[in-house]
XYZ file of C-alpha atoms in Angstrom:
574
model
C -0.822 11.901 -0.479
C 1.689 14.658 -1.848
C 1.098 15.327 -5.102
C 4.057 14.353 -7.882
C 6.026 17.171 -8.999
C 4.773 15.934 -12.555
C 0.957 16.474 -12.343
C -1.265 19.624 -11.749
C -4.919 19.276 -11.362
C -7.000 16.147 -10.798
C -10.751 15.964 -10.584
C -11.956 13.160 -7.899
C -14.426 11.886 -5.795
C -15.742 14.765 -3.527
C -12.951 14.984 -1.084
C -10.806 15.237 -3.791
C -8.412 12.973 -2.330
C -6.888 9.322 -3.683
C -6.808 6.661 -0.661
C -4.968 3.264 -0.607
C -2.508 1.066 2.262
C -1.374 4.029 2.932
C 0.143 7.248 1.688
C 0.743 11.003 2.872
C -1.468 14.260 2.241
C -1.893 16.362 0.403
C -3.690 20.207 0.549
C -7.070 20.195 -1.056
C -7.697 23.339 -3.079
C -10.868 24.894 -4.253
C -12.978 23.870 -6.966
C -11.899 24.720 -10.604
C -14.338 26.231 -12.938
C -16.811 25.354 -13.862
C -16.825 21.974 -11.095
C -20.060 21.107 -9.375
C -20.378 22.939 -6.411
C -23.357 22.232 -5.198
C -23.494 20.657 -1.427
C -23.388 17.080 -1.401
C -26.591 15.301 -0.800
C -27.354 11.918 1.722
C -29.503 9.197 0.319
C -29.198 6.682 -3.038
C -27.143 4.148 -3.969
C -23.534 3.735 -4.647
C -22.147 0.993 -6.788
C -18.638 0.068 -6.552
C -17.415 -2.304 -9.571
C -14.459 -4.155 -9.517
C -12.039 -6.586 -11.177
C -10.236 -8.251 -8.531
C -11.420 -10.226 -5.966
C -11.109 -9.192 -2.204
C -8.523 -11.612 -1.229
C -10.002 -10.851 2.443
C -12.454 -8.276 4.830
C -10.708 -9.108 7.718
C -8.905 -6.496 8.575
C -5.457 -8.407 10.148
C -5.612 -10.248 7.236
C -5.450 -7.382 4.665
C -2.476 -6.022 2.942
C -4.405 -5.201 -0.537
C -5.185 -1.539 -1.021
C -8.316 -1.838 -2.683
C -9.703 -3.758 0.307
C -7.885 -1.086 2.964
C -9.505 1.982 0.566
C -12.741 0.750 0.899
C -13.194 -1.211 4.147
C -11.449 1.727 6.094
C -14.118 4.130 5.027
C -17.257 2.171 5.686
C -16.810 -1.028 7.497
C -13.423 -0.508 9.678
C -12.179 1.462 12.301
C -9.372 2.244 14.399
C -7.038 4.704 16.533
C -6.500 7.312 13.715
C -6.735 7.451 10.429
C -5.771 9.793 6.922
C -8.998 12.684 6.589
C -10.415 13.310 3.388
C -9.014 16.275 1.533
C -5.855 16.682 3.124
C -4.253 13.329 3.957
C -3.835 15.260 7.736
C -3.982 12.683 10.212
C -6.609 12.597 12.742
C -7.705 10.663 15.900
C -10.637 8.320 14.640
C -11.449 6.292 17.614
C -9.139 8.372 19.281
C -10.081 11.881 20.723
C -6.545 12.625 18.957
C -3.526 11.858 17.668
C -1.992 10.618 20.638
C 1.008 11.452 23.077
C 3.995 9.443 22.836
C 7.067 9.370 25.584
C 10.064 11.750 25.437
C 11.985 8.307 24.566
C 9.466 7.727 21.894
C 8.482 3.944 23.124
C 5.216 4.716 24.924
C 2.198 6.298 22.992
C -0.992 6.677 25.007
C -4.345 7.266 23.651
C -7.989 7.939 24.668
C -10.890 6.621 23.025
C -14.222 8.745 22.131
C -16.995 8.536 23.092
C -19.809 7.821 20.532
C -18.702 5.224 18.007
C -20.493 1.599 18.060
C -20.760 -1.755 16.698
C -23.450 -2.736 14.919
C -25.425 -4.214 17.376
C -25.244 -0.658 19.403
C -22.255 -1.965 21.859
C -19.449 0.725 22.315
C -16.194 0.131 20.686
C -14.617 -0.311 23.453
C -10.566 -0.219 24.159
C -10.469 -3.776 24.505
C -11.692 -4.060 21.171
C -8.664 -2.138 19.656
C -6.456 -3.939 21.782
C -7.933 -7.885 20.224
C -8.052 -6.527 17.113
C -4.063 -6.265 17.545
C -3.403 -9.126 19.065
C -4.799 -11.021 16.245
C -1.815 -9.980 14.074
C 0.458 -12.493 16.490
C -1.725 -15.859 15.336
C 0.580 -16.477 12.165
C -1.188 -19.865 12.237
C -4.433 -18.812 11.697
C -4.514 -14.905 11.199
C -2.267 -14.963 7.806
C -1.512 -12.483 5.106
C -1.529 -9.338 6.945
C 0.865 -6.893 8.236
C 4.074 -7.769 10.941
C 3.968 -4.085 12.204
C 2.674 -4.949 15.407
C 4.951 -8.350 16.011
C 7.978 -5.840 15.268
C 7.340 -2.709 16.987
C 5.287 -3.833 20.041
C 7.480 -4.707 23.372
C 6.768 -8.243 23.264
C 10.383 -10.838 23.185
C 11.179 -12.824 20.708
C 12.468 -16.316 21.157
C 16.049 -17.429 19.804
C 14.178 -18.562 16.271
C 13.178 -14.293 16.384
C 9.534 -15.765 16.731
C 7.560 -13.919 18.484
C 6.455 -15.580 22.615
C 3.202 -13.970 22.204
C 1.064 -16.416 19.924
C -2.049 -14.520 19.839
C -5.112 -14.503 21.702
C -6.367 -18.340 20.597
C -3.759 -20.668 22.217
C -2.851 -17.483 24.973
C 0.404 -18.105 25.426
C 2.753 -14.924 26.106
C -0.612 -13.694 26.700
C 0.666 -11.858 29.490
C 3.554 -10.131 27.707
C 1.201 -8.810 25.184
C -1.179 -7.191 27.989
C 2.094 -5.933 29.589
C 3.171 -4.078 26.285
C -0.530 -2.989 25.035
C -2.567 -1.531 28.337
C -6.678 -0.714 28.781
C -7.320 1.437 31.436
C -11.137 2.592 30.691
C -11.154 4.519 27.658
C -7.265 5.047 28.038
C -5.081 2.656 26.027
C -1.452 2.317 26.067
C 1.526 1.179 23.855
C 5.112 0.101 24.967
C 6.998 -0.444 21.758
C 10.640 -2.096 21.715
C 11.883 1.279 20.276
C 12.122 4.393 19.540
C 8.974 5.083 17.032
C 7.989 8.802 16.431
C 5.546 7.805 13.988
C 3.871 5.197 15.302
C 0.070 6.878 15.828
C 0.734 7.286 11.086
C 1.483 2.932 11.927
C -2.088 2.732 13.499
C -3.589 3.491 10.511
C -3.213 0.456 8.822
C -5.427 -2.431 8.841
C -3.363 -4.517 11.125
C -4.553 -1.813 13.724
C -8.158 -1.620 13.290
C -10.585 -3.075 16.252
C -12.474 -6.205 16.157
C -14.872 -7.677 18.916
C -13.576 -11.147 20.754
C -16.676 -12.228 20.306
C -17.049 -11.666 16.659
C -14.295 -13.969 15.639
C -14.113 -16.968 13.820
C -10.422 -16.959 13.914
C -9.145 -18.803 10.689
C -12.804 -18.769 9.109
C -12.982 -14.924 9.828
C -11.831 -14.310 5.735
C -15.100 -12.620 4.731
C -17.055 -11.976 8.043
C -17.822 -8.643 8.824
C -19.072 -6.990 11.914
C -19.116 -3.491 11.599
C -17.571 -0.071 13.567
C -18.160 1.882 10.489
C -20.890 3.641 9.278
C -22.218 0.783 7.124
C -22.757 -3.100 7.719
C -22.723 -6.131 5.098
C -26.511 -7.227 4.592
C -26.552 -10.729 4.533
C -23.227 -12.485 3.462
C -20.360 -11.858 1.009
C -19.592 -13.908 -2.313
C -16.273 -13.905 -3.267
C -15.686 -13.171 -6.918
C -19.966 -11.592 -6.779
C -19.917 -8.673 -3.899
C -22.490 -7.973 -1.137
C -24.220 -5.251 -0.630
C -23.903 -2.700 2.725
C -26.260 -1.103 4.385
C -26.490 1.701 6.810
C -24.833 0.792 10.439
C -27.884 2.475 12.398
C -25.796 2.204 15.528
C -23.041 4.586 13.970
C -23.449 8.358 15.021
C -22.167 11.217 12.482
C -20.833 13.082 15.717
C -18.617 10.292 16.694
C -16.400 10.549 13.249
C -14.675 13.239 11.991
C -13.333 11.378 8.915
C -16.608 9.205 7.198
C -19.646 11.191 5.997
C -21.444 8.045 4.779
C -23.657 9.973 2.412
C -25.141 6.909 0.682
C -27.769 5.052 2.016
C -26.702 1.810 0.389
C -23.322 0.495 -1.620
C -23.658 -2.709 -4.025
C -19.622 -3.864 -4.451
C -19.548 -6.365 -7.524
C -16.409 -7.901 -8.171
C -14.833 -10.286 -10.278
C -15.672 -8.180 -13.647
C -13.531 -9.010 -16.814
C -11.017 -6.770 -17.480
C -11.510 -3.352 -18.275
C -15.488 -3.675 -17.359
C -15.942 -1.087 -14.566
C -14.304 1.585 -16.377
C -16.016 0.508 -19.940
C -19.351 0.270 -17.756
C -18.533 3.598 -16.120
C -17.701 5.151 -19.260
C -20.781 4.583 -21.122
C -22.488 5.434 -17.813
C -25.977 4.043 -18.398
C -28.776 2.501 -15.801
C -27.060 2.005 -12.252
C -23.772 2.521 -13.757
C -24.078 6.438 -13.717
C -23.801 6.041 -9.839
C -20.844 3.965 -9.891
C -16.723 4.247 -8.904
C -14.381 1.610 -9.355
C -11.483 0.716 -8.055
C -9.990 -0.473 -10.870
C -8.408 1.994 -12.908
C -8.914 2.040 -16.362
C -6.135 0.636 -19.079
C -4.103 2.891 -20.672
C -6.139 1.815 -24.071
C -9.056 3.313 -22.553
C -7.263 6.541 -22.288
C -8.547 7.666 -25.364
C -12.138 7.162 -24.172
C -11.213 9.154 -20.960
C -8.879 12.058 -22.001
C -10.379 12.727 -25.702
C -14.003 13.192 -24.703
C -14.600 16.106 -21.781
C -17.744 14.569 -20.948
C -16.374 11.903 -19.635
C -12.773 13.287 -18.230
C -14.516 15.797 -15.917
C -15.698 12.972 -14.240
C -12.486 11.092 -14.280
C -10.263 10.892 -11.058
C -6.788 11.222 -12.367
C -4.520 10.001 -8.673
C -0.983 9.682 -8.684
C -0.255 6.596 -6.325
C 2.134 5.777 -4.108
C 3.863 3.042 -5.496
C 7.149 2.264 -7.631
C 7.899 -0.308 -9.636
C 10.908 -1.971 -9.548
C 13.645 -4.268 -10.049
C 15.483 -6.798 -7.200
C 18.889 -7.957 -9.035
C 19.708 -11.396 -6.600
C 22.557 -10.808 -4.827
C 22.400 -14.736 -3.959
C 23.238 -15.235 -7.971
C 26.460 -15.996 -9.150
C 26.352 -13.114 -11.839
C 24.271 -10.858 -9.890
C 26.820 -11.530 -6.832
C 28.728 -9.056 -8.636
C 28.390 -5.103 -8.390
C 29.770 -4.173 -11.609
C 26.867 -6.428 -12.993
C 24.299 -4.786 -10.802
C 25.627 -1.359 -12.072
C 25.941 -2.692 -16.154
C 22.467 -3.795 -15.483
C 20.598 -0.697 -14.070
C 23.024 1.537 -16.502
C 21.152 0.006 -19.666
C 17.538 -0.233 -18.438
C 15.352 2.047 -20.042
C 12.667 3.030 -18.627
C 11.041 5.261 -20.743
C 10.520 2.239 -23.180
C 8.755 -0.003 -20.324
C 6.428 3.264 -19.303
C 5.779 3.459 -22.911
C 4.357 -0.295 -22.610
C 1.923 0.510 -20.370
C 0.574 3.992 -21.950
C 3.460 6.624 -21.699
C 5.469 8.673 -19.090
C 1.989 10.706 -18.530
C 0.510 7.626 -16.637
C 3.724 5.996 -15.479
C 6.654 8.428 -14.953
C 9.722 7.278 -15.205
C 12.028 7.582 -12.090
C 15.628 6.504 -10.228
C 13.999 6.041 -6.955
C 12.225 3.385 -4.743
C 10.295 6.324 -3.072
C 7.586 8.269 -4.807
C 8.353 11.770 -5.336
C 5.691 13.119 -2.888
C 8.025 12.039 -0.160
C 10.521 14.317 1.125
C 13.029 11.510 0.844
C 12.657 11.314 -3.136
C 15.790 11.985 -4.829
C 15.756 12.414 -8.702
C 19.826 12.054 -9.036
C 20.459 8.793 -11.466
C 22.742 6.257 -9.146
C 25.287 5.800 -12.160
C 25.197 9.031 -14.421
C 22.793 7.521 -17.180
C 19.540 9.097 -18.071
C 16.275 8.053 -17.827
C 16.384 5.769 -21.020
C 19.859 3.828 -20.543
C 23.218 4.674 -21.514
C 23.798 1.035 -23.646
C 27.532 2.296 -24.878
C 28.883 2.802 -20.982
C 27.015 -0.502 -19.547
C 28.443 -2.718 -22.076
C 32.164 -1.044 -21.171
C 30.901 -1.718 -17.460
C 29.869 -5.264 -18.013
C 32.774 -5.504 -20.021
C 35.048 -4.521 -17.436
C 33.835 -8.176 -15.137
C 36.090 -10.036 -17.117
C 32.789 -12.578 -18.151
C 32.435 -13.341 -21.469
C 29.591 -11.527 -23.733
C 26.782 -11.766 -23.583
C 26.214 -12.817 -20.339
C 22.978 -14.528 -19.745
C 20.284 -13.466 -16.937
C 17.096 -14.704 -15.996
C 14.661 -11.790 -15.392
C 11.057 -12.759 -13.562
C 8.439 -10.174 -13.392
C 4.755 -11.015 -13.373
C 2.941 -11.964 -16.656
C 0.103 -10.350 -18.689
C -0.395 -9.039 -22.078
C 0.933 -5.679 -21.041
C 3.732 -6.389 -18.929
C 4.923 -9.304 -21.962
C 5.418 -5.878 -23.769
C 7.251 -3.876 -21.269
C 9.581 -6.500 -20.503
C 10.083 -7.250 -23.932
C 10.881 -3.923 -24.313
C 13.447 -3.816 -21.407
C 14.963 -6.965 -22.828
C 16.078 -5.314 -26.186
C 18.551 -2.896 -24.254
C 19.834 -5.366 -22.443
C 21.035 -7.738 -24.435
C 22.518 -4.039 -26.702
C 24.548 -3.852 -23.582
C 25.919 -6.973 -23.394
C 23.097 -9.239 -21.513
C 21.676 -12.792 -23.025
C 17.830 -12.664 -21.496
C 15.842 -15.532 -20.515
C 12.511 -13.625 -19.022
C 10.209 -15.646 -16.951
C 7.019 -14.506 -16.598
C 4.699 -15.571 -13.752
C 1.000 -15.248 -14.146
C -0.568 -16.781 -10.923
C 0.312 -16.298 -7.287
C 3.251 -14.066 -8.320
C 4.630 -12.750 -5.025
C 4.293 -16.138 -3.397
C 6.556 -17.269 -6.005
C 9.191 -15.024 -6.215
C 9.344 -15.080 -1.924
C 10.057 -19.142 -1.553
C 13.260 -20.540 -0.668
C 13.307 -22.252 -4.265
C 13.228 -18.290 -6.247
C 16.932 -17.618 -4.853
C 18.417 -20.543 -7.887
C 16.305 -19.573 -10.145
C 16.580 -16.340 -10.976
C 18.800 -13.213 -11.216
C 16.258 -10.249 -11.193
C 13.045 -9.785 -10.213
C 10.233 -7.519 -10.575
C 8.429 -6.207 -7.574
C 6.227 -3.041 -6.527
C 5.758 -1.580 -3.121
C 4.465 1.661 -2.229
C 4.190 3.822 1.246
C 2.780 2.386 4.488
C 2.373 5.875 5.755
C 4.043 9.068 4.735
C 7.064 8.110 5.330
C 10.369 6.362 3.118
C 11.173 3.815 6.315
C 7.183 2.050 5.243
C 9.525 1.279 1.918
C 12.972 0.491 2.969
C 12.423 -1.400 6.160
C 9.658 -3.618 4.762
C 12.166 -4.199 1.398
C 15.457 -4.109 2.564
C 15.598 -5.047 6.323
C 17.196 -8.285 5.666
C 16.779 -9.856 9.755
C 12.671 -9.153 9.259
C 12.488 -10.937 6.047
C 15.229 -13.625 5.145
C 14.430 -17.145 6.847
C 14.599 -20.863 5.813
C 10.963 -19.844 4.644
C 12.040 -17.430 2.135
C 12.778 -13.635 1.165
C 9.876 -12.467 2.698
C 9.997 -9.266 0.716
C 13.699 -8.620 0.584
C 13.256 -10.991 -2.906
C 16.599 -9.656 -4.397
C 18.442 -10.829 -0.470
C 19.812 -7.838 -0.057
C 21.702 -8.637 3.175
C 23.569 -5.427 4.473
C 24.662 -4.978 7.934
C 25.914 -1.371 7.915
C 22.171 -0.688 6.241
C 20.553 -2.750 9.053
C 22.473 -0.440 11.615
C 21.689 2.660 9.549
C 18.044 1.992 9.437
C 17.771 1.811 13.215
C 20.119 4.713 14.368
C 17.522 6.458 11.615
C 14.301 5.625 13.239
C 15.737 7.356 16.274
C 15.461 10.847 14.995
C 13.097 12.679 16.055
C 13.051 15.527 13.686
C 10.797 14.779 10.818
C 12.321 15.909 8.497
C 15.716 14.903 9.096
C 14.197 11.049 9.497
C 13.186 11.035 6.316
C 16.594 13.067 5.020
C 18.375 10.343 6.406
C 15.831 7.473 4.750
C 16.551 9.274 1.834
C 20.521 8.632 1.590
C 19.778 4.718 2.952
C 17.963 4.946 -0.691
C 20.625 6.354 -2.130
C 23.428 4.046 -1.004
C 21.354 0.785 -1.791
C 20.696 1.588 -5.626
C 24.445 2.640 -5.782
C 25.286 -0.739 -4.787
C 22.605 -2.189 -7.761
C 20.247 -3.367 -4.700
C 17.319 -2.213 -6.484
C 16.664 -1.207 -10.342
C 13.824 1.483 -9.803
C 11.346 1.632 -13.719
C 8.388 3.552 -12.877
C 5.908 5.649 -10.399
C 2.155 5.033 -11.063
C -0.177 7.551 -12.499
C -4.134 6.104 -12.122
C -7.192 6.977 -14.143
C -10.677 6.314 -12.427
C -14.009 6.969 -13.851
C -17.092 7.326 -12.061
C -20.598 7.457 -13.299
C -22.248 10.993 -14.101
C -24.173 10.505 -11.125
C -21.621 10.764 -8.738
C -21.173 13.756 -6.872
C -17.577 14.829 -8.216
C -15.114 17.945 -7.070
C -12.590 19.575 -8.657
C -8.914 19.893 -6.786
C -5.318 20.783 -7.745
C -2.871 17.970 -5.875
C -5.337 15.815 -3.936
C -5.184 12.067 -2.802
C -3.676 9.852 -0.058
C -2.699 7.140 -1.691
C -3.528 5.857 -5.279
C -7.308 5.030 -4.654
C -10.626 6.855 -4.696
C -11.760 7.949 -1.457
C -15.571 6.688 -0.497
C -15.631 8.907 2.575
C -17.187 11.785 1.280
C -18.782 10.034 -1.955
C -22.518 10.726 -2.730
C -24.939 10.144 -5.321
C -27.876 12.537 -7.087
């Protein structure tokens, strides 16, 4: 990932680098003074603590980036995939990064040779090609990515279902091996349309390869057969860990992006909150060879940024994501622009960044799109700063005719922290002219504010999302593409139901330029035009602190991650 324009030099784990879902690179620079330079050294053991539990390891399943950062370095593989210091993108399985059409719907690759399963069979193309077919069992493959059910040639029928069912019940079987060819080591895509960055798509863990004969299909949640350079010993406890062992089928040669330096990694999960990094911080017994993936609370901060020891060996990773707001366009009050606009004039940002530790950590912005992206615009959609103008939103609201104060329900997700933040955005709003009911949501969050039932219930919502790949269409499309995600079944991810034609159409004449650049140029004014119409309320990016155990071989570099997590592929221990 980019940098932000914000931070300058972060110390992290060997490659330097942040990984996550996804993200974009960023140039690795050399060591600062004084760093540990010394040459990395293979053997030990790496412990990996964490608070939440792995809702999943199977990799059509996944969507959480904690999961993607660390399965995708040691257990998973696939076509390409983001390299260590740089974010550059690389073949993986591939030989490269593949050659797509003139038209930009076919993309052909060739496999390696070299990399293996665990029990020493090739990974072979068919194994790429189930692994992607999984994604079309929505009745028993759930939870993961639609990438594949929306770019690959395969009809829909007049529910927009997809034919193809996946490869359990078969049928449309033949339409998926008509848009996704094995010739040998050769594989081949035929998408629907025009999609320039499809090999950055193949990343994800929708895309990664899994053996037929491997599967469990609905009971595959926590089995793992490796491609990577490591393999679970014995089975995994959710809400405990496993422990992973070296793959002694995998071959150095055969991957340019995993170094697998470790002989061994112990992941223990379901810690209390703020464990790992209180455990990492006090770095004693096996904890001086541990990373987490937690990041530490901004009351640890003190801890981390007030003793050197201890912040020389602290990853500090700007991530990917935004935080933001979804005002519900299917709500009688928030049907209403000038209440969108009165709304996102008197938000104030700075005081919900301040809830959770301060601009340093959580930067206050006006855009959806982290400012690595070329896309990012800093402009303010309505002329107020950072903070709120309260005096012109109340003339704004004022202006709708309603009477004052005009009452809102707000729903964000509930803990001690976010109580604060929201708390804090309340007080502004109601100076403006707003009467605030919040509603605050502590379990299954994004469930909730997705069903059918959310759209009565609320007026605003709070939601996060950050970059499939480096690109702004892995954040608009997903948020905003109103025929992917409205149904009877809910608001997919479109929770505000934001339902824009002229968007719609401007999103796909976008993803036919080829130009890089001017893609994401033109995904930048789509951004633009939907917070001017109040579609989305934009609070903060996300600044992360991680810890990791003195014992943990650590480099110094200015800029550095992919995407908001620590990066295991280059991680060793002394």
């Amino acid at each position: 990932m980019k940098r932000t324009k914000r931070f300058s030099t972060a110390v992290a784990l060997t490659t330097g680098v942040a990984l996550g879902i996804a993200g974009c690179g960023g140039e690795a620079k050399s060591p600062a003074s004084g760093a540990d330079t010394s040459a990395p050294a293979a053997g030990g053991t790496l412990y990996v603590l964490n608070v939440s539990s792995a809702p999943s390891l199977d990799p059509q399943r996944n969507t959480d980036a904690k999961v993607f950062g660390f399965a995708s370095r040691t257990i998973w593989r696939s076509l390409t995939a983001l390299a260590p210091g740089t974010g550059e993108l690389v073949g993986d399985l591939a030989t490269d990064t593949g050659k797509v059409s003139q038209d930009g719907k076919t993309w052909t690759f060739t496999l390696r040779d070299g990399p293996a399963w665990q029990d020493g069979k090739p990974v072979a193309c068919e194994d790429v090609k189930y692994g992607i077919s999984r994604t079309f069992a929505t009745d028993q493959i759930t939870g993961g990515s639609s990438y594949a059910i929306k770019y690959l040639d395969i009809p829909k029928d007049d529910k927009g279902k997809s034919v193809y069912v996946g490869p359990y019940k078969k049928t449309g079987q033949e339409l998926f091996d008509k848009a996704v060819t094995c010739d040998g080591k050769t594989i081949v895509f035929h998408l629907k349309g025009p999609r320039f960055d499809f090999n950055q798509t193949l990343t994800t863990s929708a895309f990664q390869a899994y053996r037929a004969d491997q599967d469990k299909g609905a009971k595959s949640t926590y089995t793992v057969f490796s491609s990577g350079p490591y393999m679970l010993k014995g089975d995994w406890k959710s809400d405990k860990g496993g422990t992973f062992v070296r793959n002694p089928s995998w071959k150095a040669d055969s991957d340019p992006v995993r170094k697998a330096y470790p002989d061994e990694i112990v992941f223990e999960e379901g810690l209390a909150e703020n464990t790992p990094s209180q455990r990492i911080i006090a770095d004693a017994g096996n904890d001086k060879h541990a990373v987490t993936y937690t990041p530490a609370s901004p009351a640890q901060a003190p801890q981390i940024v007030g003793d050197p020891r201890v912040k020389d060996r602290t990853a500090f990773i700007d991530g990917t994501g935004v935080d933001f707001l979804l005002p519900n366009y299917k709500s009688p009050v928030m049907s209403d622009a000038k209440v969108r606009q009165a709304l996102a004039m008197s938000t104030d940002r700075g005081a919900y960044a301040q809830a959770y530790g301060g601009a340093t950590m959580y930067p206050p912005t006006f855009d959806i799109l982290y400012s690595g992206l070329i896309a990012h615009s800093d402009s303010s959609p309505f002329g107020n700063p950072l903070n709120g103008d309260l005096v012109e939103a109340k003339k704004v609201l004022e202006s709708t005719g309603r009477s004052l104060p005009v009452p809102i329900t707000v729903t964000y997700m509930k803990n001690s922290t976010s109580d604060k933040a929201f708390g804090a955005l309340a007080q502004g709003w109601q100076q403006a002219g707003f009467e605030v009911k919040l509603n605050g949501i502590s379990q299954n969050y994004y469930s909730a504010i997705a069903a059918p039932s959310m759209a009565t219930q609320t007026d605003v919502v709070w939601t996060t999302w950050g970059t499939g790949w480096p690109s702004a269409s892995t954040v608009l499309s997903p948020t905003f593409d109103s025929r992917t995600n409205l149904s009877p079944a809910g608001s997919g991810l479109d929770n505000g139901y934001f339902d824009n034609d002229a968007i719609n159409q401007e999103m796909d004449a976008t993803s036919l330029i080829v130009d890089f650049k001017e893609r994401e140029a033109a995904w930048g004014t789509i951004s633009q035009k939907i917070a001017k119409d109040g579609g989305y309320i934009a609070l903060t990016q996300k600044r992360y602190m991680f810890p990791a155990g003195s014992g943990v071989k650590l480099t110094s570099y200015k800029g550095g991650g992919i995407v908001g997590q620590i990066d295991l592929a280059a991680a060793s221990v002394r």
